[in-house]
PDB file of C-alpha atoms in Angstrom:
ATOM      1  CA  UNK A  19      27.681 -49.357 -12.638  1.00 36.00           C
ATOM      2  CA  UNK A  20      25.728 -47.360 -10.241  1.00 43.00           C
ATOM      3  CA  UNK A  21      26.187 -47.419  -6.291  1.00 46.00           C
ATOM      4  CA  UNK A  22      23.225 -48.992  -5.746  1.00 51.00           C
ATOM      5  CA  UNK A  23      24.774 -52.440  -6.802  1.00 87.00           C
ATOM      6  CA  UNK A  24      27.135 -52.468  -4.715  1.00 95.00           C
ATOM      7  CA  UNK A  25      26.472 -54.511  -1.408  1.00 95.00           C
ATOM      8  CA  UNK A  26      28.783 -53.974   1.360  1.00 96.00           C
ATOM      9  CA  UNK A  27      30.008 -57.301   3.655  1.00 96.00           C
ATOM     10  CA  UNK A  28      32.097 -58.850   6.169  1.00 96.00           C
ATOM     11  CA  UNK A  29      32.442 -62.248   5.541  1.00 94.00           C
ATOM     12  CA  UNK A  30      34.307 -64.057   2.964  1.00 92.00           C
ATOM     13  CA  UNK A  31      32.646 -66.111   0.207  1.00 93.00           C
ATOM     14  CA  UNK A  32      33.331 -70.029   0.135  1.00 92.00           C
ATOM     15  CA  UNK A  33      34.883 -69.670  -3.160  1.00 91.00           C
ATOM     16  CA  UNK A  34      36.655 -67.294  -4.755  1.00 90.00           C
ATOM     17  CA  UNK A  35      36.688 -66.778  -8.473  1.00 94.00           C
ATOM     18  CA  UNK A  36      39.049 -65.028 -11.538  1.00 94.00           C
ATOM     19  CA  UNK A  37      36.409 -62.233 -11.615  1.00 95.00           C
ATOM     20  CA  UNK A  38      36.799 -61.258  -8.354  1.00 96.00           C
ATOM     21  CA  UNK A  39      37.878 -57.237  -7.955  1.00 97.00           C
ATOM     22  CA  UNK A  40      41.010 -56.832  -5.747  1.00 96.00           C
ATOM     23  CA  UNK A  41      42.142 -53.113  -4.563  1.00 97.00           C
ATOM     24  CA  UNK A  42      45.349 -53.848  -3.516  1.00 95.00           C
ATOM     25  CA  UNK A  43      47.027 -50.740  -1.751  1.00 95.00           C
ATOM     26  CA  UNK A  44      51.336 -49.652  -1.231  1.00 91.00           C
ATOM     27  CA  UNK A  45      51.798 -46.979   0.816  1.00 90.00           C
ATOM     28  CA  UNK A  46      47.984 -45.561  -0.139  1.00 92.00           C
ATOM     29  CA  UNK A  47      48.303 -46.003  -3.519  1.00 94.00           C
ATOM     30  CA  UNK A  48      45.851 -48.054  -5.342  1.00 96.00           C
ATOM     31  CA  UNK A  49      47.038 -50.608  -8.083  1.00 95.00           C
ATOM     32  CA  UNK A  50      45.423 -50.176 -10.996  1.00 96.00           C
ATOM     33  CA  UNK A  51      45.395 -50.960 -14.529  1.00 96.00           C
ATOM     34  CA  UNK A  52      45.707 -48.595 -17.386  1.00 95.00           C
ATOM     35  CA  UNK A  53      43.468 -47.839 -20.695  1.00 92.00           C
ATOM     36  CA  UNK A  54      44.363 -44.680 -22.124  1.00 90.00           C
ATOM     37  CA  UNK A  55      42.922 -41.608 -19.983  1.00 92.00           C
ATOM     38  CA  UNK A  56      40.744 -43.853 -18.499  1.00 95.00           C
ATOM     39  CA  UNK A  57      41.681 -46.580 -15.724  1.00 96.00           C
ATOM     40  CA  UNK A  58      40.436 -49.723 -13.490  1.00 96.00           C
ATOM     41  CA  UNK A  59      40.603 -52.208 -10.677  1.00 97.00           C
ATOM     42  CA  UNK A  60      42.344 -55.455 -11.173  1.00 96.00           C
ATOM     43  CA  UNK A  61      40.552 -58.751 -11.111  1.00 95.00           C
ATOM     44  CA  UNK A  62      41.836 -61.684  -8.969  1.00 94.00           C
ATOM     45  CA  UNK A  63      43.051 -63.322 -12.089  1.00 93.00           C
ATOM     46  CA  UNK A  64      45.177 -60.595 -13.558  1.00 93.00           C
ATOM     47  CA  UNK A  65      46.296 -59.562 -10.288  1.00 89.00           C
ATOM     48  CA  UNK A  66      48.252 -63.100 -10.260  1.00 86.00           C
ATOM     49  CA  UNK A  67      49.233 -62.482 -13.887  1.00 88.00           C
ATOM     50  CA  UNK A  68      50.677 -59.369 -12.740  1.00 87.00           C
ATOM     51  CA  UNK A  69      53.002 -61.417  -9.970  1.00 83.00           C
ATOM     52  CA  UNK A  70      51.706 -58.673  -7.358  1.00 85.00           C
ATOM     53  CA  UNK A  71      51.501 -60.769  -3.688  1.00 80.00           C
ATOM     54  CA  UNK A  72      48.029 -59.387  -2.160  1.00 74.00           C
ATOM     55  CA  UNK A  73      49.889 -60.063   1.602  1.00 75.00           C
ATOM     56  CA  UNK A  74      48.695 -58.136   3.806  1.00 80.00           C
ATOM     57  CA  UNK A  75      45.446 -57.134   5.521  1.00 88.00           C
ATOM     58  CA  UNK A  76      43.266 -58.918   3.637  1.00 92.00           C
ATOM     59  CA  UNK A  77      39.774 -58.152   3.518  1.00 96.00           C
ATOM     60  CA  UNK A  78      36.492 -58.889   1.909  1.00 97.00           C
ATOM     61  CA  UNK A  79      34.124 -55.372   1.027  1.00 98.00           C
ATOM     62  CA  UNK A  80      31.202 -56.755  -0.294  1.00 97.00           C
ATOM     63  CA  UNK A  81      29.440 -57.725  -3.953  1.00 96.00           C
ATOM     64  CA  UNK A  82      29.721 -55.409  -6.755  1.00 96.00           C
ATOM     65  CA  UNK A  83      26.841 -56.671  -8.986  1.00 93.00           C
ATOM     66  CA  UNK A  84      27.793 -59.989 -10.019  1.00 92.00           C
ATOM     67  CA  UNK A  85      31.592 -59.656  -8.820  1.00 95.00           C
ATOM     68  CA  UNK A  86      33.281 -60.153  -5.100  1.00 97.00           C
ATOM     69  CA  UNK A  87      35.461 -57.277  -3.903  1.00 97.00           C
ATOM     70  CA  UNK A  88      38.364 -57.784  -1.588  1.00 97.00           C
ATOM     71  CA  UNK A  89      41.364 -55.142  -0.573  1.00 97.00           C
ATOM     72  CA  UNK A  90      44.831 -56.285   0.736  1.00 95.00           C
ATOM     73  CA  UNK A  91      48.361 -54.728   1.242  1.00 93.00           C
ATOM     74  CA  UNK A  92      51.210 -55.241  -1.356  1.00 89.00           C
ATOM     75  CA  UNK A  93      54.768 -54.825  -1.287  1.00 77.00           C
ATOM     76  CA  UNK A  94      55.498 -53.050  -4.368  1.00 68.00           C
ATOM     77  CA  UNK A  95      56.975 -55.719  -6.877  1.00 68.00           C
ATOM     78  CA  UNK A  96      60.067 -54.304  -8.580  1.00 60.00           C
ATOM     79  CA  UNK A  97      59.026 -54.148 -11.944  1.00 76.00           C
ATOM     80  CA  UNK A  98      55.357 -53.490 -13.046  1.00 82.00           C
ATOM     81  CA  UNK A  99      53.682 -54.020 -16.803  1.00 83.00           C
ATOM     82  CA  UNK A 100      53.785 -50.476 -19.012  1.00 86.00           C
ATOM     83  CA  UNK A 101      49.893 -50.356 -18.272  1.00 90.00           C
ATOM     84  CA  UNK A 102      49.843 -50.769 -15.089  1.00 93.00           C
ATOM     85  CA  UNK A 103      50.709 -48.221 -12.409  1.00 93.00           C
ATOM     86  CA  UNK A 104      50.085 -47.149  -8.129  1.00 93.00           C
ATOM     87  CA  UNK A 105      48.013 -44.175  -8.163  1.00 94.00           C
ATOM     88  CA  UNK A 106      46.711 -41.722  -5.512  1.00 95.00           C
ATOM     89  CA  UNK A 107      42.863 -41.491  -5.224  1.00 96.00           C
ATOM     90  CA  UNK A 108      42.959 -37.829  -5.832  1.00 93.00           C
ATOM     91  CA  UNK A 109      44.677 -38.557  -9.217  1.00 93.00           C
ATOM     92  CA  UNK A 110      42.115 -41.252 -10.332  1.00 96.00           C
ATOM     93  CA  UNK A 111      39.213 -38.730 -10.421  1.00 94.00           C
ATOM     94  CA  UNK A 112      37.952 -38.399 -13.402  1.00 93.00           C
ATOM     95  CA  UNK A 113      39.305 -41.864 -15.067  1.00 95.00           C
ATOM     96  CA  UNK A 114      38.035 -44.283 -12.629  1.00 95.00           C
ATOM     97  CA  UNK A 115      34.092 -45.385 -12.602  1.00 93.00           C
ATOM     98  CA  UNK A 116      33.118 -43.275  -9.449  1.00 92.00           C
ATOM     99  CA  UNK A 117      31.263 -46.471  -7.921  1.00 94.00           C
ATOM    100  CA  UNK A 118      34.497 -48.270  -8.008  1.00 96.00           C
ATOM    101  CA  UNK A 119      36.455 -45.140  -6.640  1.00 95.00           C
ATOM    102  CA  UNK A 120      33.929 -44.781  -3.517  1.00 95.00           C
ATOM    103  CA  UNK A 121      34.533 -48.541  -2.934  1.00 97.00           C
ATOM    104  CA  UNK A 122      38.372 -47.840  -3.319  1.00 97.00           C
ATOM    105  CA  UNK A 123      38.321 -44.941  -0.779  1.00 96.00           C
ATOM    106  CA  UNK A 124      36.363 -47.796   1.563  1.00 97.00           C
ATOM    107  CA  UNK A 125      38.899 -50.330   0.827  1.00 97.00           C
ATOM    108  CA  UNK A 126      41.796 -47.392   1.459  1.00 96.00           C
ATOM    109  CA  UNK A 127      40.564 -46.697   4.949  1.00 96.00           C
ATOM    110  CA  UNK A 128      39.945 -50.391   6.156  1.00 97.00           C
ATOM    111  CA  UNK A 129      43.670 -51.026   5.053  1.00 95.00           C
ATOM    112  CA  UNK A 130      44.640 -47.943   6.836  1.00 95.00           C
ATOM    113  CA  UNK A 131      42.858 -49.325  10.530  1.00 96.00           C
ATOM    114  CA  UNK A 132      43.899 -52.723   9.872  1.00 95.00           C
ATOM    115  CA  UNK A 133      47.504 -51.847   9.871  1.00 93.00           C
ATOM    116  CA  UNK A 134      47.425 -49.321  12.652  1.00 94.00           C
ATOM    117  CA  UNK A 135      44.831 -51.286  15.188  1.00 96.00           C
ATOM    118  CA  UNK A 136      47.320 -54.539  15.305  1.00 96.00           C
ATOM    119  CA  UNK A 137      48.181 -53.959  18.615  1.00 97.00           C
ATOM    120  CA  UNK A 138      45.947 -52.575  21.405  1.00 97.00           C
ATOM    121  CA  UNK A 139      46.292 -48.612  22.452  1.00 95.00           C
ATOM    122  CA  UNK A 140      45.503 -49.660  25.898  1.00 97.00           C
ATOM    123  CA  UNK A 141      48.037 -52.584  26.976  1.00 97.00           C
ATOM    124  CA  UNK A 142      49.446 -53.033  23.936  1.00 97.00           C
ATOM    125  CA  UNK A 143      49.157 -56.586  23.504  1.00 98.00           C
ATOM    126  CA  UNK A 144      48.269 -58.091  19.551  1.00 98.00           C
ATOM    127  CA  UNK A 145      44.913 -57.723  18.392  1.00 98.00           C
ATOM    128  CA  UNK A 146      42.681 -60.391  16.310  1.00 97.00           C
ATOM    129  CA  UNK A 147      39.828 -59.827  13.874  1.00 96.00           C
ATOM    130  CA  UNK A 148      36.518 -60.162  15.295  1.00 95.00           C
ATOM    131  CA  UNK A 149      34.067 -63.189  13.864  1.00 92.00           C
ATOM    132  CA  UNK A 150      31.440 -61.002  11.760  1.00 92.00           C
ATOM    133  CA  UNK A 151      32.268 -57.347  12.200  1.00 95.00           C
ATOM    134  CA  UNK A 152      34.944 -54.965  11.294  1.00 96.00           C
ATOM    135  CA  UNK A 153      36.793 -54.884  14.254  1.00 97.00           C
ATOM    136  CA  UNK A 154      39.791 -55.830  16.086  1.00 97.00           C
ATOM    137  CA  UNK A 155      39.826 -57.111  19.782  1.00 98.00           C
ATOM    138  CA  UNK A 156      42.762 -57.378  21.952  1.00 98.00           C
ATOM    139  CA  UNK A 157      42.271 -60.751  24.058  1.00 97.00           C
ATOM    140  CA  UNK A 158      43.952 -59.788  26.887  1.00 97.00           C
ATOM    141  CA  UNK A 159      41.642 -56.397  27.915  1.00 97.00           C
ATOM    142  CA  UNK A 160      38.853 -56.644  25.664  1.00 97.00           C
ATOM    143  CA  UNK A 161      39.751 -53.428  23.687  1.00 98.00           C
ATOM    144  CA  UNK A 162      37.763 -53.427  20.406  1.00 97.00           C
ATOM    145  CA  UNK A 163      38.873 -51.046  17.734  1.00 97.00           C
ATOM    146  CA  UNK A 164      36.896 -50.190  14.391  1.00 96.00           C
ATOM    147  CA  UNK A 165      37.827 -48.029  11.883  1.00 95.00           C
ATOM    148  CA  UNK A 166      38.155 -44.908  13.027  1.00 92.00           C
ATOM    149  CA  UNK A 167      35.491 -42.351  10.944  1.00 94.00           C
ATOM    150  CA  UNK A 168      36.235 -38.316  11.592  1.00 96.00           C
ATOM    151  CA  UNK A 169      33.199 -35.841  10.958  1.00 97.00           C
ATOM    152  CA  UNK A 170      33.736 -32.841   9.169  1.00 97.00           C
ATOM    153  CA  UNK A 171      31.547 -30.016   8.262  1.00 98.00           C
ATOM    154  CA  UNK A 172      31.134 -28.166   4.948  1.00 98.00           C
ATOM    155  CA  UNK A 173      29.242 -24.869   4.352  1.00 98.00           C
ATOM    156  CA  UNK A 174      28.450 -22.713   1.477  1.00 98.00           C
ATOM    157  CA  UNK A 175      27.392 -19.652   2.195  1.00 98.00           C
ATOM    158  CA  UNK A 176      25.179 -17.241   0.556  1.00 98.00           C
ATOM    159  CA  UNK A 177      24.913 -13.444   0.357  1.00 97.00           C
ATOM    160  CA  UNK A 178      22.454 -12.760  -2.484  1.00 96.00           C
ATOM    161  CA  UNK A 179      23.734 -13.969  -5.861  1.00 96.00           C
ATOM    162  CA  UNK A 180      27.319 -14.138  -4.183  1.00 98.00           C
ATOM    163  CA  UNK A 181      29.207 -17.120  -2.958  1.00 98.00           C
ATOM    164  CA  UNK A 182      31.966 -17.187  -0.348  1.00 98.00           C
ATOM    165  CA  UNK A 183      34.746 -19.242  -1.379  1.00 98.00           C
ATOM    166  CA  UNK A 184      37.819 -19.376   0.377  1.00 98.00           C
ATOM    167  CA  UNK A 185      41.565 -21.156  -0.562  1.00 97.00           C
ATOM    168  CA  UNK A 186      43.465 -23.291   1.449  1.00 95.00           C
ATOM    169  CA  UNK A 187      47.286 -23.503   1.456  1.00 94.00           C
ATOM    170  CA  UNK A 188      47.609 -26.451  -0.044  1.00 92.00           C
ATOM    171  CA  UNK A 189      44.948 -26.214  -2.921  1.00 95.00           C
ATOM    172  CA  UNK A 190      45.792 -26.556  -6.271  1.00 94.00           C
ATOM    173  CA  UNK A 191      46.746 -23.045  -8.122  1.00 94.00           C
ATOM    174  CA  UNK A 192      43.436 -20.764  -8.404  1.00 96.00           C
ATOM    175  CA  UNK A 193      41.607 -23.249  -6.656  1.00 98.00           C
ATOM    176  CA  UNK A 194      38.432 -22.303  -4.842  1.00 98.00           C
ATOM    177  CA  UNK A 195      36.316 -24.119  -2.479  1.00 98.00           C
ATOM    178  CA  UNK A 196      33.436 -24.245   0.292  1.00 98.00           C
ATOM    179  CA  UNK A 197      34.569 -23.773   4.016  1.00 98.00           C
ATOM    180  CA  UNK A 198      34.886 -26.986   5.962  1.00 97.00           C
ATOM    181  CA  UNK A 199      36.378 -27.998   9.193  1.00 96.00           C
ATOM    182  CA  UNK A 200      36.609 -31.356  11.775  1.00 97.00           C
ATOM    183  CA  UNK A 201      33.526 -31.630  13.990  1.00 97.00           C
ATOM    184  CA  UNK A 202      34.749 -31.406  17.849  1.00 97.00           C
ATOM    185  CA  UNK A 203      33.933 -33.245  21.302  1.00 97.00           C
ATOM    186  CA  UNK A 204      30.791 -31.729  22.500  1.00 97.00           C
ATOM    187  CA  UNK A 205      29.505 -29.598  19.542  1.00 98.00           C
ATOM    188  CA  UNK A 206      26.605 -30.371  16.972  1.00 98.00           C
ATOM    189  CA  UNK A 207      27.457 -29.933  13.273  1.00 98.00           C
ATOM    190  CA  UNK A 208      25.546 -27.032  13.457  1.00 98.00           C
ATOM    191  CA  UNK A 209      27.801 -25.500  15.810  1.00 98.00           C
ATOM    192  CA  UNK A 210      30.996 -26.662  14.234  1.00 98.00           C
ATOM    193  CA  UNK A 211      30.041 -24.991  11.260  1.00 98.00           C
ATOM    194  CA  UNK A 212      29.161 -21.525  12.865  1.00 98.00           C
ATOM    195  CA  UNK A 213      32.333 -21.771  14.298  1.00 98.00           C
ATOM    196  CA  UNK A 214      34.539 -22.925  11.311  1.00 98.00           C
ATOM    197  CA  UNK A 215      33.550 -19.969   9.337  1.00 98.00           C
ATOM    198  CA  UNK A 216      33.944 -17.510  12.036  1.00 98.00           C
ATOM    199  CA  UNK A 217      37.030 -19.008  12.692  1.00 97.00           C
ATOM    200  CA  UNK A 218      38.616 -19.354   9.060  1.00 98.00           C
ATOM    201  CA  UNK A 219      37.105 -16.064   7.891  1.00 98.00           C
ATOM    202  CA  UNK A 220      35.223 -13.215  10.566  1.00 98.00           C
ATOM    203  CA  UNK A 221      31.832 -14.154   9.450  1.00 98.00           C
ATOM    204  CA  UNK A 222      28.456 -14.651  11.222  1.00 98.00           C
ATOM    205  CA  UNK A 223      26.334 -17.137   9.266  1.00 98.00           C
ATOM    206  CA  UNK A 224      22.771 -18.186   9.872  1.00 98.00           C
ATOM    207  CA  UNK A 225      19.986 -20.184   8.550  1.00 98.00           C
ATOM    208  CA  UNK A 226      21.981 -23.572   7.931  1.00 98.00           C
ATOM    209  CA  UNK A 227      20.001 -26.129   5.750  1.00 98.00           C
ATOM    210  CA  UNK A 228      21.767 -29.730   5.127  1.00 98.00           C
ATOM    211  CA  UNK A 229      22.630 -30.310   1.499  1.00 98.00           C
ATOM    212  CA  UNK A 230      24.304 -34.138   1.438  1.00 98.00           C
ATOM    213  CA  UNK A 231      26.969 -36.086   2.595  1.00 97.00           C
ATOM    214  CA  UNK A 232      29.739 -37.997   0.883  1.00 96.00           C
ATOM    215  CA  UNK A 233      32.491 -40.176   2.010  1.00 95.00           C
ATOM    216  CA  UNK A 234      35.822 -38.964   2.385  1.00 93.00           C
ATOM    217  CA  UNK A 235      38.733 -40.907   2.427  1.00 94.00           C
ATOM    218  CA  UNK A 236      41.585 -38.221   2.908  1.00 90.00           C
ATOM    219  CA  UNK A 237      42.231 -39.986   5.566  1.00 88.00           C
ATOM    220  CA  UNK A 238      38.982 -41.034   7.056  1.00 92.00           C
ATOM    221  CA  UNK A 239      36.237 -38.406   6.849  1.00 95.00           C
ATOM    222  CA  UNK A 240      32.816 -38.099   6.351  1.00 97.00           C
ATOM    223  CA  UNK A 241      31.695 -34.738   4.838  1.00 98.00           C
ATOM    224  CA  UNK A 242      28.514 -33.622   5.727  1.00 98.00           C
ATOM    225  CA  UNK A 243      27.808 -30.144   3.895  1.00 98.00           C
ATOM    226  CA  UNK A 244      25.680 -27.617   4.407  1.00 98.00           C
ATOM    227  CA  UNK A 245      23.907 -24.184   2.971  1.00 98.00           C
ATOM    228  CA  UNK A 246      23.930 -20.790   5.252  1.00 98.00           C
ATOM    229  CA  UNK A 247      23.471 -17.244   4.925  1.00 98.00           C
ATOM    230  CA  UNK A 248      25.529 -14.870   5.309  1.00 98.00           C
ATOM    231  CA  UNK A 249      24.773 -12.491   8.493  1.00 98.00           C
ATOM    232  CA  UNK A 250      27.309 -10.040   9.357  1.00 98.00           C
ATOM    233  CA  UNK A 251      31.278  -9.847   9.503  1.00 97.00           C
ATOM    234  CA  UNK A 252      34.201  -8.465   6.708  1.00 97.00           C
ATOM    235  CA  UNK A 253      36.022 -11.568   5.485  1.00 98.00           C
ATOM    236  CA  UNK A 254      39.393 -11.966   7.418  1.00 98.00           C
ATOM    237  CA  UNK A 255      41.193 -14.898   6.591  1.00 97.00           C
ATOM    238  CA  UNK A 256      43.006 -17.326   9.510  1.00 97.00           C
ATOM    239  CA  UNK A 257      46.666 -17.266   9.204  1.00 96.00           C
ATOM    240  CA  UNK A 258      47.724 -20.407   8.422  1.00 93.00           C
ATOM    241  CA  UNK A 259      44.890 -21.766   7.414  1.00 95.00           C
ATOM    242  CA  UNK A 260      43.034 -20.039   4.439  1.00 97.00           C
ATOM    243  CA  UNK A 261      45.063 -18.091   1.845  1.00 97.00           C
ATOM    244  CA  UNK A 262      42.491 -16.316   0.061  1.00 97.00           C
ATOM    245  CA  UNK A 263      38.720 -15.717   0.313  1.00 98.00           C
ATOM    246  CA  UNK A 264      36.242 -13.776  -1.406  1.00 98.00           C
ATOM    247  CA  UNK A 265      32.453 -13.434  -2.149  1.00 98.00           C
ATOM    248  CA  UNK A 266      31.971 -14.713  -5.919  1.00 98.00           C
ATOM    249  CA  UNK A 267      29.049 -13.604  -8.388  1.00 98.00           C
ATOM    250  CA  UNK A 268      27.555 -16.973  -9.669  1.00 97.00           C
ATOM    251  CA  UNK A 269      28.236 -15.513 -13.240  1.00 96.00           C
ATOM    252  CA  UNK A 270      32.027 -15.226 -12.152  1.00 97.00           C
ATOM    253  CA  UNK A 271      33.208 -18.081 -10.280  1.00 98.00           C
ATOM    254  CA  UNK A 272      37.217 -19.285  -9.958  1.00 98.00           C
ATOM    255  CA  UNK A 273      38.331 -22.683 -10.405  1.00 98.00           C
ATOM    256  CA  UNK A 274      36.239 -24.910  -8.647  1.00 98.00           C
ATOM    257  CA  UNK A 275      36.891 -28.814  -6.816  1.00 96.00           C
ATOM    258  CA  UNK A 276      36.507 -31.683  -9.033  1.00 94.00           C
ATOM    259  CA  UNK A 277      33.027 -32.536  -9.949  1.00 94.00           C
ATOM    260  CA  UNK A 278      33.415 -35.871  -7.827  1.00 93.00           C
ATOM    261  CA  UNK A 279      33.637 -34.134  -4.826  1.00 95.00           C
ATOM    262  CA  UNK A 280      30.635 -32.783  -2.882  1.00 97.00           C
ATOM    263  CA  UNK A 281      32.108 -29.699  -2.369  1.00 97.00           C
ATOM    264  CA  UNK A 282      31.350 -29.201  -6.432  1.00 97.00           C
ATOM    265  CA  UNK A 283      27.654 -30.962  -6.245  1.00 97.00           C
ATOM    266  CA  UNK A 284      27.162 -27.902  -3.585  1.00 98.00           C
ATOM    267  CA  UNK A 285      28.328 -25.026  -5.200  1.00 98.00           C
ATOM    268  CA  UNK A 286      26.719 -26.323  -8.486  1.00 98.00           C
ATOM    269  CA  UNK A 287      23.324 -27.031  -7.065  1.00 98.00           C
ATOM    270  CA  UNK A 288      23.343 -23.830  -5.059  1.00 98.00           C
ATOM    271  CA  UNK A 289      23.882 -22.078  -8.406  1.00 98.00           C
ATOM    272  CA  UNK A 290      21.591 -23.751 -10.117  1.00 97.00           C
ATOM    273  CA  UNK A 291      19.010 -23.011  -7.332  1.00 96.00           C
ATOM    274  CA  UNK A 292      19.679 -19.182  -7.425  1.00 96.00           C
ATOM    275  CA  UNK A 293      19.312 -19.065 -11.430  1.00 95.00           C
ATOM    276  CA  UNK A 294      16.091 -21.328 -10.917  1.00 92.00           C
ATOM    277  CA  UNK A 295      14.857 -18.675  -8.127  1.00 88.00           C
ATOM    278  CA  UNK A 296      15.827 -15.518  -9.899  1.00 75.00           C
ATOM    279  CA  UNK A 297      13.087 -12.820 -10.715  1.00 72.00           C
TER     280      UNK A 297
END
């Protein structure tokens, strides 16, 4: 399956069928079924099978070549079959066909608004779907809420044939990644980005050149990610915030993201790019 099949939509079809994909959530964790290392989405028809009660938000995500995709809330039922399990996104990389996990971390996220737009943030009063978008509308003041989407920045930057990778807190052990950070009121992702690695590590970057984007449902991002060079600055890591950074030789690079994520695609296609380039 490639992502190009998959059609995203609003409105419900007049008639549902046994085929139908359903990414039913409990407490963020997708339901999914089981096939040795590997792993995938229910369809309507086993999900009935399976005696798991698709309650809550209900929604319909689009077309998925020849099969209708809808995501819902579930109580967990008490007892589920050997095969079949709730798993995290994060721990589905890797055994899950990555067009069905992007539509998963869509489905995640409209779950997620659904159940915390129900009543208005303004006067409080219950909300209703709106006819044709993805919104809900509070009748009394007119307040529309849609799913909330938070910007972040990612950047790579470049000294040479070194990289600078830094570590968060909460990374795996030995883990290495780009520098990223949340895009604030007022400032261009340009901006954010200068000051994100200035911030997180005493560096001066320049030259910034967009790479890609990717959708990032941990909670609601979008990661846009970028290349720069390194200008000035010793590395310095934020308390609190980065635990280790370095500059890394392409030939000697530490653990490194998940190839799923974008922060991988990055560092791999800026390596490939300096090899390419090399004298």
């Amino acid at each position: 399956m490639r992502m190009d099949t998959f059609v995203p939509g609003i409105t419900e079809p007049p008639q549902a069928s046994d085929s139908d994909l359903w990414f039913v959530f409990n407490a963020g964790r997708l339901l999914v079924i089981s096939e040795g290392e590997s792993a995938r989405v229910p369809s309507r028809g086993e999900l009935e099978e399976l005696g798991v009660a698709a309650a809550r938000c209900r929604h319909y995500l689009g077309r998925l070549g020849e099969r209708d995709c809808f995501t819902a809330a579930a109580e967990a039922p008490p007892e589920l079959a050997e095969h079949v399990e709730w798993q995290g996104l994060r721990r589905l990389f890797g055994r899950i066909d990555e067009t069905v996990l992007t539509i998963a971390g869509r489905a995640v996220q409209i779950i997620e608004w659904d159940d915390t737009h129900r009543y208005c943030g303004r006067c409080g009063s219950a909300t209703a779907l709106k006819q044709g978008e993805r919104a809900r509308v509070c009748p009394d003041c007119g307040l529309a809420g849609y799913p909330r989407l938070s910007p972040a920045v990612m950047g790579l930057v470049r000294r040479g044939r070194e990289l600078l990778l830094a570590r968060s807190p909460h990374f795996p052990e030995g883990m290495y990644s780009a520098l990223a950070g949340f895009v604030e009121p007022g400032e261009t992702l340009e901006q954010t980005l200068e000051r994100e690695v200035r911030e997180e590590v005493g560096v001066e970057i320049t030259n910034l050149r967009y790479f890609d984007s990717q959708p990032w449902p941990f909670p609601h991002s979008l990661m846009i990610a970028f290349v720069a060079d390194y200008v000035s600055g010793e590395i310095v890591p934020q308390p609190g915030e980065i635990e280790a950074a370095d500059w890394f030789g392409i030939d000697r690079l530490p653990r490194l993201p998940h190839p799923f994520s974008i922060a991988r695609r990055l560092i791999d296609e800026t390596v490939a790019s300096i090899v390419k380039t090399a004298p």
